[in-house]
CSV table of C-alpha atoms (C1' of nucleotides) in Angstrom, one decimal:
chain,number,residue,atom,x,y,z
A,1,MET,CA,-8.9,3.0,3.4
A,2,HIS,CA,-9.2,6.1,5.4
A,3,SER,CA,-7.8,8.4,2.8
A,4,GLU,CA,-11.1,10.1,2.0
A,5,ASP,CA,-10.2,12.9,4.3
A,6,LEU,CA,-7.0,13.6,2.5
A,7,ILE,CA,-8.8,13.5,-0.8
A,8,GLU,CA,-11.4,15.9,0.5
A,9,ALA,CA,-8.8,18.2,1.9
A,10,ILE,CA,-7.1,18.5,-1.5
A,11,LYS,CA,-10.3,18.8,-3.5
A,12,THR,CA,-11.8,21.3,-1.1
A,13,ARG,CA,-8.7,23.5,-1.0
A,14,ARG,CA,-8.3,23.3,-4.7
A,15,ASP,CA,-11.9,24.3,-5.3
A,16,ASN,CA,-11.6,27.1,-2.8
A,17,LEU,CA,-8.6,28.5,-4.6
A,18,ASP,CA,-10.3,28.1,-7.9
A,19,VAL,CA,-7.6,25.8,-9.2
A,20,THR,CA,-8.3,23.1,-11.8
A,21,GLN,CA,-6.8,19.7,-11.7
A,22,GLU,CA,-4.7,20.6,-14.7
A,23,MET,CA,-3.4,23.8,-13.0
A,24,LEU,CA,-2.6,21.9,-9.8
A,25,ALA,CA,-0.8,19.2,-11.8
A,26,ASP,CA,1.4,21.9,-13.4
A,27,LEU,CA,1.9,23.8,-10.2
A,28,SER,CA,2.8,20.8,-8.1
A,29,GLY,CA,4.8,18.9,-10.7
A,30,VAL,CA,2.5,15.9,-10.3
A,31,GLY,CA,1.3,14.2,-13.4
A,32,LEU,CA,-2.3,15.0,-14.3
A,33,ARG,CA,-3.1,11.4,-14.5
A,34,THR,CA,-1.8,10.8,-11.0
A,35,LEU,CA,-3.8,13.7,-9.6
A,36,LYS,CA,-7.0,12.5,-11.3
A,37,GLN,CA,-6.5,9.1,-10.0
A,38,PHE,CA,-6.0,10.3,-6.4
A,39,GLU,CA,-8.9,12.7,-6.4
A,40,SER,CA,-11.2,10.0,-7.8
A,41,GLY,CA,-10.3,7.7,-5.0
A,42,LYS,CA,-8.5,5.2,-7.2
A,43,GLY,CA,-4.9,5.9,-6.2
A,44,ASN,CA,-2.3,5.0,-3.6
A,45,PRO,CA,0.0,7.9,-4.0
A,46,THR,CA,3.5,8.1,-2.6
A,47,LEU,CA,4.5,10.5,0.1
A,48,GLU,CA,6.4,12.5,-2.4
A,49,THR,CA,3.2,12.9,-4.5
A,50,LEU,CA,1.2,13.9,-1.4
A,51,ASN,CA,3.9,16.4,-0.4
A,52,LYS,CA,4.0,18.0,-3.9
A,53,LEU,CA,0.3,18.5,-3.9
A,54,GLY,CA,0.2,19.8,-0.4
A,55,ASN,CA,3.0,22.2,-1.1
A,56,ALA,CA,1.3,23.6,-4.1
A,57,LEU,CA,-1.8,24.3,-2.0
A,58,GLY,CA,0.0,25.6,1.1
A,59,MET,CA,-0.8,22.5,3.1
A,60,GLU,CA,1.4,20.0,4.9
A,61,LEU,CA,0.9,16.4,5.9
A,62,SER,CA,1.1,15.5,9.6
A,63,TYR,CA,0.4,12.6,11.9
A,64,ARG,CA,-2.1,13.3,14.7
A,65,VAL,CA,-2.7,11.0,17.6
A,66,LYS,CA,-6.2,9.8,17.4
A,67,GLU,CA,-8.5,10.8,20.2
A,68,ILE,CA,-10.6,8.2,22.0
A,69,THR,CA,-14.0,9.1,20.8
A,70,LYS,CA,-16.7,7.1,22.5
B,1,MET,CA,11.7,16.4,1.3
B,2,HIS,CA,9.8,17.5,4.3
B,3,SER,CA,9.0,14.1,5.6
B,4,GLU,CA,11.3,14.3,8.6
B,5,ASP,CA,8.4,15.3,10.7
B,6,LEU,CA,6.4,12.3,9.7
B,7,ILE,CA,9.4,10.1,10.4
B,8,GLU,CA,9.9,11.7,13.8
B,9,ALA,CA,6.2,11.3,14.6
B,10,ILE,CA,6.4,7.6,14.0
B,11,LYS,CA,9.7,7.0,15.7
B,12,THR,CA,8.8,9.0,18.7
B,13,ARG,CA,5.4,7.3,19.2
B,14,ARG,CA,7.0,3.9,18.6
B,15,ASP,CA,9.6,4.6,21.2
B,16,ASN,CA,7.1,6.0,23.7
B,17,LEU,CA,5.0,2.9,23.4
B,18,ASP,CA,8.1,0.7,23.7
B,19,VAL,CA,7.6,-0.9,20.4
B,20,THR,CA,10.4,-2.2,18.2
B,21,GLN,CA,10.5,-1.9,14.4
B,22,GLU,CA,9.9,-5.6,14.2
B,23,MET,CA,6.9,-5.4,16.4
B,24,LEU,CA,5.5,-2.5,14.5
B,25,ALA,CA,6.1,-4.2,11.2
B,26,ASP,CA,4.1,-7.2,12.5
B,27,LEU,CA,1.3,-5.1,14.1
B,28,SER,CA,0.9,-2.9,11.0
B,29,GLY,CA,1.3,-5.4,8.3
B,30,VAL,CA,4.1,-3.4,6.8
B,31,GLY,CA,7.2,-5.2,5.8
B,32,LEU,CA,10.1,-4.8,8.1
B,33,ARG,CA,12.4,-3.7,5.3
B,34,THR,CA,9.9,-1.0,4.3
B,35,LEU,CA,9.6,0.3,7.8
B,36,LYS,CA,13.4,0.4,8.3
B,37,GLN,CA,13.8,2.3,5.0
B,38,PHE,CA,11.2,4.8,6.0
B,39,GLU,CA,12.5,5.4,9.5
B,40,SER,CA,16.0,5.8,8.2
B,41,GLY,CA,14.9,8.5,5.8
B,42,LYS,CA,15.6,6.5,2.7
B,43,GLY,CA,12.0,5.7,1.7
B,44,ASN,CA,9.1,7.1,-0.2
B,45,PRO,CA,6.3,5.1,1.2
B,46,THR,CA,2.8,4.9,-0.3
B,47,LEU,CA,-0.2,6.3,1.5
B,48,GLU,CA,-1.3,2.8,2.3
B,49,THR,CA,1.9,2.2,4.1
B,50,LEU,CA,1.7,5.4,6.0
B,51,ASN,CA,-1.9,4.6,7.0
B,52,LYS,CA,-1.0,1.1,8.2
B,53,LEU,CA,1.8,2.5,10.4
B,54,GLY,CA,-0.4,5.2,11.7
B,55,ASN,CA,-3.3,2.9,12.5
B,56,ALA,CA,-1.0,0.5,14.4
B,57,LEU,CA,0.2,3.5,16.5
B,58,GLY,CA,-3.2,5.2,17.0
B,59,MET,CA,-2.4,8.0,14.7
B,60,GLU,CA,-3.9,9.4,11.5
B,61,LEU,CA,-2.6,11.4,8.6
B,62,SER,CA,-4.1,14.8,7.9
B,63,TYR,CA,-3.4,17.8,5.7
B,64,ARG,CA,-3.1,21.1,7.6
B,65,VAL,CA,-3.1,24.5,6.0
B,66,LYS,CA,0.3,26.0,6.6
B,67,GLU,CA,0.2,29.2,8.7
B,68,ILE,CA,2.1,32.2,7.4
B,69,THR,CA,4.9,32.4,9.9
B,70,LYS,CA,7.1,35.4,9.3
C,1,DA,C1',-29.6,21.7,-27.1
C,2,DT,C1',-25.0,23.0,-27.9
C,3,DC,C1',-20.5,24.3,-26.7
C,4,DA,C1',-16.6,24.7,-23.7
C,5,DA,C1',-14.3,23.6,-19.7
C,6,DT,C1',-13.3,20.3,-16.4
C,7,DA,C1',-13.2,15.8,-14.6
C,8,DG,C1',-12.7,10.7,-15.2
C,9,DT,C1',-11.0,6.2,-17.7
C,10,DG,C1',-8.3,2.4,-20.7
C,11,DC,C1',-4.1,1.3,-22.2
C,12,DA,C1',0.8,0.9,-22.2
C,13,DA,C1',5.8,2.0,-20.8
C,14,DT,C1',8.9,3.1,-17.2
C,15,DA,C1',10.3,3.8,-12.7
C,16,DA,C1',10.1,2.7,-8.2
C,17,DA,C1',7.9,0.8,-3.8
C,18,DA,C1',7.2,-3.5,-1.2
C,19,DA,C1',9.1,-7.4,0.6
C,20,DG,C1',12.2,-11.2,2.1
C,21,DC,C1',16.8,-12.8,3.1
C,22,DA,C1',21.3,-12.6,4.7
C,23,DC,C1',24.5,-9.6,6.6
C,24,DT,C1',26.5,-5.6,9.1
C,25,DT,C1',26.4,-2.0,12.5
C,26,DA,C1',25.0,0.1,16.8
C,27,DT,C1',23.4,0.1,21.5
C,28,DC,C1',23.4,-1.5,26.0
C,29,DA,C1',23.6,-4.4,30.0
C,30,DT,C1',26.3,-7.5,32.6
D,1,DA,C1',34.7,-7.3,26.1
D,2,DT,C1',31.1,-10.4,25.2
D,3,DG,C1',26.5,-11.4,24.2
D,4,DA,C1',21.9,-10.0,23.1
D,5,DT,C1',18.7,-7.0,21.2
D,6,DA,C1',17.6,-3.5,17.9
D,7,DA,C1',18.5,-0.9,13.9
D,8,DG,C1',20.4,-0.3,9.2
D,9,DT,C1',22.1,-2.1,4.3
D,10,DG,C1',22.9,-4.8,-0.3
D,11,DC,C1',20.7,-7.5,-3.4
D,12,DT,C1',16.9,-9.4,-5.7
D,13,DT,C1',12.0,-10.3,-7.4
D,14,DT,C1',7.4,-8.9,-7.7
D,15,DT,C1',4.1,-5.6,-7.5
D,16,DT,C1',2.4,-1.2,-8.4
D,17,DA,C1',2.7,4.0,-8.7
D,18,DT,C1',3.6,7.4,-12.2
D,19,DT,C1',3.1,9.3,-16.5
D,20,DG,C1',1.4,10.4,-21.3
D,21,DC,C1',-1.9,9.9,-24.8
D,22,DA,C1',-6.2,9.6,-26.6
D,23,DC,C1',-10.8,9.1,-25.4
D,24,DT,C1',-15.3,9.5,-22.8
D,25,DA,C1',-18.3,11.7,-19.3
D,26,DT,C1',-19.9,15.4,-16.7
D,27,DT,C1',-20.9,20.0,-15.6
D,28,DG,C1',-22.4,24.6,-16.5
D,29,DA,C1',-23.5,28.6,-19.1
D,30,DT,C1',-25.9,30.7,-23.0
DNA sequence: ATCAATAGTGCAATAAAAAGCACTTATCAT
DNA sequence: ATGATAAGTGCTTTTTATTGCACTATTGAT
Protein backbone atom coordinates (compact mmCIF):
# COMPACT_ATOMS: atom_id res chain seq x y z
CA MET A 1 0.00 0.00 0.00
CA HIS A 2 1.12 3.56 -0.50
CA SER A 3 0.28 4.72 2.96
CA GLU A 4 3.86 5.02 4.09
CA ASP A 5 3.73 8.69 3.25
CA LEU A 6 0.75 9.24 5.51
CA ILE A 7 2.43 7.31 8.28
CA GLU A 8 5.58 9.35 7.88
CA ALA A 9 3.59 12.57 7.87
CA ILE A 10 2.01 11.72 11.19
CA LYS A 11 5.16 10.41 12.81
CA THR A 12 7.31 13.29 11.66
CA ARG A 13 4.81 15.91 12.76
CA ARG A 14 4.30 14.17 16.07
CA ASP A 15 8.04 14.04 16.68
CA ASN A 16 8.48 17.65 15.66
CA LEU A 17 5.85 18.72 18.13
CA ASP A 18 7.39 16.48 20.78
CA VAL A 19 4.25 14.52 21.28
CA THR A 20 4.27 10.88 22.31
CA GLN A 21 1.91 8.27 20.91
CA GLU A 22 0.12 8.26 24.24
CA MET A 23 -0.36 12.03 24.17
CA LEU A 24 -1.59 11.98 20.60
CA ALA A 25 -3.98 9.17 21.39
CA ASP A 26 -5.44 11.24 24.22
CA LEU A 27 -5.49 14.47 22.24
CA SER A 28 -7.10 12.96 19.19
CA GLY A 29 -9.50 10.57 20.85
CA VAL A 30 -8.04 7.67 18.92
CA GLY A 31 -7.24 4.55 20.88
CA LEU A 32 -3.58 4.09 21.70
CA ARG A 33 -3.64 0.61 20.22
CA THR A 34 -5.04 1.95 16.98
CA LEU A 35 -2.41 4.65 16.72
CA LYS A 36 0.41 2.21 17.45
CA GLN A 37 -0.89 -0.11 14.81
CA PHE A 38 -1.11 2.65 12.23
CA GLU A 39 2.35 4.07 12.90
CA SER A 40 3.93 0.64 12.79
CA GLY A 41 2.42 0.04 9.38
CA LYS A 42 0.07 -2.70 10.49
CA GLY A 43 -3.18 -0.83 10.25
CA ASN A 44 -5.88 0.09 7.81
CA PRO A 45 -7.47 3.00 9.65
CA THR A 46 -10.81 4.48 8.79
CA LEU A 47 -11.17 8.01 7.48
CA GLU A 48 -12.54 9.04 10.84
CA THR A 49 -9.38 7.86 12.54
CA LEU A 50 -7.18 9.60 9.99
CA ASN A 51 -9.12 12.81 10.45
CA LYS A 52 -8.92 12.66 14.24
CA LEU A 53 -5.16 12.25 14.09
CA GLY A 54 -4.77 14.98 11.52
CA ASN A 55 -6.91 17.40 13.47
CA ALA A 56 -4.93 16.87 16.63
CA LEU A 57 -1.73 17.67 14.75
CA GLY A 58 -3.08 20.56 12.70
CA MET A 59 -3.12 18.66 9.45
CA GLU A 60 -5.80 17.76 6.98
CA LEU A 61 -6.22 14.99 4.48
CA SER A 62 -6.59 15.79 0.81
CA TYR A 63 -6.56 14.17 -2.58
CA ARG A 64 -3.98 15.44 -5.01
CA VAL A 65 -3.92 14.67 -8.71
CA LYS A 66 -0.80 12.67 -9.40
CA GLU A 67 1.63 14.37 -11.70
CA ILE A 68 3.05 12.40 -14.58
CA THR A 69 6.62 11.85 -13.48
CA LYS A 70 8.73 10.30 -16.21
CA MET B 1 -16.74 15.24 9.74
CA HIS B 2 -14.52 17.13 7.35
CA SER B 3 -14.57 14.60 4.61
CA GLU B 4 -16.77 16.60 2.27
CA ASP B 5 -13.64 17.78 0.49
CA LEU B 6 -12.50 14.24 -0.17
CA ILE B 7 -15.93 13.30 -1.40
CA GLU B 8 -16.03 16.29 -3.69
CA ALA B 9 -12.55 15.50 -4.99
CA ILE B 10 -13.62 12.02 -5.99
CA LYS B 11 -16.96 13.01 -7.43
CA THR B 12 -15.57 15.93 -9.39
CA ARG B 13 -12.71 13.92 -10.83
CA ARG B 14 -15.01 11.06 -11.66
CA ASP B 15 -17.42 13.38 -13.44
CA ASN B 16 -14.61 15.12 -15.28
CA LEU B 17 -13.35 11.80 -16.56
CA ASP B 18 -16.90 10.77 -17.45
CA VAL B 19 -16.76 7.72 -15.26
CA THR B 20 -19.86 6.31 -13.58
CA GLN B 21 -19.92 4.95 -10.06
CA GLU B 22 -20.25 1.48 -11.53
CA MET B 23 -17.19 1.96 -13.73
CA LEU B 24 -15.14 3.36 -10.89
CA ALA B 25 -16.19 0.51 -8.65
CA ASP B 26 -14.96 -1.95 -11.25
CA LEU B 27 -11.79 -0.05 -12.04
CA SER B 28 -10.81 0.42 -8.43
CA GLY B 29 -11.88 -2.90 -7.04
CA VAL B 30 -14.07 -1.18 -4.47
CA GLY B 31 -17.56 -2.53 -4.06
CA LEU B 32 -20.26 -0.47 -5.70
CA ARG B 33 -22.19 -0.27 -2.46
CA THR B 34 -19.15 1.06 -0.65
CA LEU B 35 -18.53 3.72 -3.27
CA LYS B 36 -22.17 4.82 -3.28
CA GLN B 37 -22.13 5.10 0.48
CA PHE B 38 -18.97 7.17 0.44
CA GLU B 39 -20.09 9.56 -2.28
CA SER B 40 -23.43 10.10 -0.62
CA GLY B 41 -21.68 11.09 2.59
CA LYS B 42 -22.85 8.10 4.58
CA GLY B 43 -19.61 6.25 4.78
CA ASN B 44 -16.47 5.99 6.82
CA PRO B 45 -14.17 4.25 4.37
CA THR B 46 -10.90 2.64 5.28
CA LEU B 47 -7.59 3.96 4.00
CA GLU B 48 -7.39 1.00 1.67
CA THR B 49 -10.68 1.99 0.08
CA LEU B 50 -9.61 5.62 -0.22
CA ASN B 51 -6.36 4.55 -1.84
CA LYS B 52 -8.06 2.24 -4.31
CA LEU B 53 -10.40 5.00 -5.41
CA GLY B 54 -7.59 7.51 -5.65
CA ASN B 55 -5.40 5.18 -7.65
CA ALA B 56 -8.12 4.49 -10.17
CA LEU B 57 -8.56 8.23 -10.70
CA GLY B 58 -4.89 9.14 -10.68
CA MET B 59 -4.98 10.82 -7.31
CA GLU B 60 -3.19 10.25 -4.06
CA LEU B 61 -3.98 11.03 -0.46
CA SER B 62 -1.76 13.29 1.54
CA TYR B 63 -1.65 15.14 4.82
CA ARG B 64 -1.19 18.86 4.57
CA VAL B 65 -0.32 21.11 7.45
CA LYS B 66 -3.23 23.46 7.99
CA GLU B 67 -2.38 27.09 7.46
CA ILE B 68 -3.50 29.55 10.05
CA THR B 69 -6.16 31.47 8.17
CA LYS B 70 -7.54 34.32 10.24
C1' DA C 1 24.40 -1.84 33.30
C1' DT C 2 20.26 0.00 35.07
C1' DC C 3 16.29 2.62 34.99
C1' DA C 4 12.57 5.22 32.86
C1' DA C 5 10.10 6.48 29.04
C1' DT C 6 8.42 5.35 24.74
C1' DA C 7 7.13 2.20 21.18
C1' DG C 8 5.44 -2.40 19.55
C1' DT C 9 2.64 -7.05 20.08
C1' DG C 10 -0.82 -11.04 21.42
C1' DC C 11 -5.21 -11.79 22.70
C1' DA C 12 -10.10 -10.99 23.01
C1' DA C 13 -14.68 -8.33 22.72
C1' DT C 14 -17.40 -5.09 20.33
C1' DA C 15 -18.52 -2.15 16.76
C1' DA C 16 -18.56 -1.13 12.17
C1' DA C 17 -16.81 -1.37 7.17
C1' DA C 18 -17.20 -4.06 2.91
C1' DA C 19 -19.96 -6.30 -0.14
C1' DG C 20 -23.90 -8.27 -2.86
C1' DC C 21 -28.70 -8.17 -3.92
C1' DA C 22 -32.99 -6.27 -4.89
C1' DC C 23 -35.36 -2.18 -4.91
C1' DT C 24 -36.40 2.86 -5.28
C1' DT C 25 -35.36 7.50 -6.78
C1' DA C 26 -33.49 10.92 -9.81
C1' DT C 27 -31.92 12.60 -14.24
C1' DC C 28 -32.26 13.26 -18.98
C1' DA C 29 -33.05 12.54 -23.78
C1' DT C 30 -36.45 11.54 -27.18
C1' DA D 1 -44.64 10.71 -20.39
C1' DT D 2 -41.84 6.82 -21.37
C1' DG D 3 -37.65 4.53 -21.29
C1' DA D 4 -32.89 4.21 -20.16
C1' DT D 5 -29.03 5.32 -17.47
C1' DA D 6 -27.10 6.63 -13.19
C1' DA D 7 -27.38 7.31 -8.31
C1' DG D 8 -29.17 6.22 -3.64
C1' DT D 9 -31.28 2.87 0.13
C1' DG D 10 -32.76 -1.34 3.16
C1' DC D 11 -31.31 -5.61 4.49
C1' DT D 12 -28.02 -9.10 5.40
C1' DT D 13 -23.50 -11.69 6.02
C1' DT D 14 -18.74 -11.69 6.46
C1' DT D 15 -14.74 -9.48 7.38
C1' DT D 16 -12.04 -6.36 9.89
C1' DA D 17 -11.11 -1.94 12.46
C1' DT D 18 -11.17 -0.24 17.12
C1' DT D 19 -10.19 -0.71 21.72
C1' DG D 20 -8.37 -2.15 26.34
C1' DC D 21 -5.28 -4.88 28.93
C1' DA D 22 -1.16 -6.98 29.96
C1' DC D 23 3.17 -7.81 28.23
C1' DT D 24 7.67 -7.31 25.61
C1' DA D 25 11.09 -4.58 23.11
C1' DT D 26 13.53 -0.52 22.20
C1' DT D 27 15.65 3.75 23.18
C1' DG D 28 18.29 7.04 25.74
C1' DA D 29 20.25 9.10 29.72
C1' DT D 30 23.05 8.70 33.84
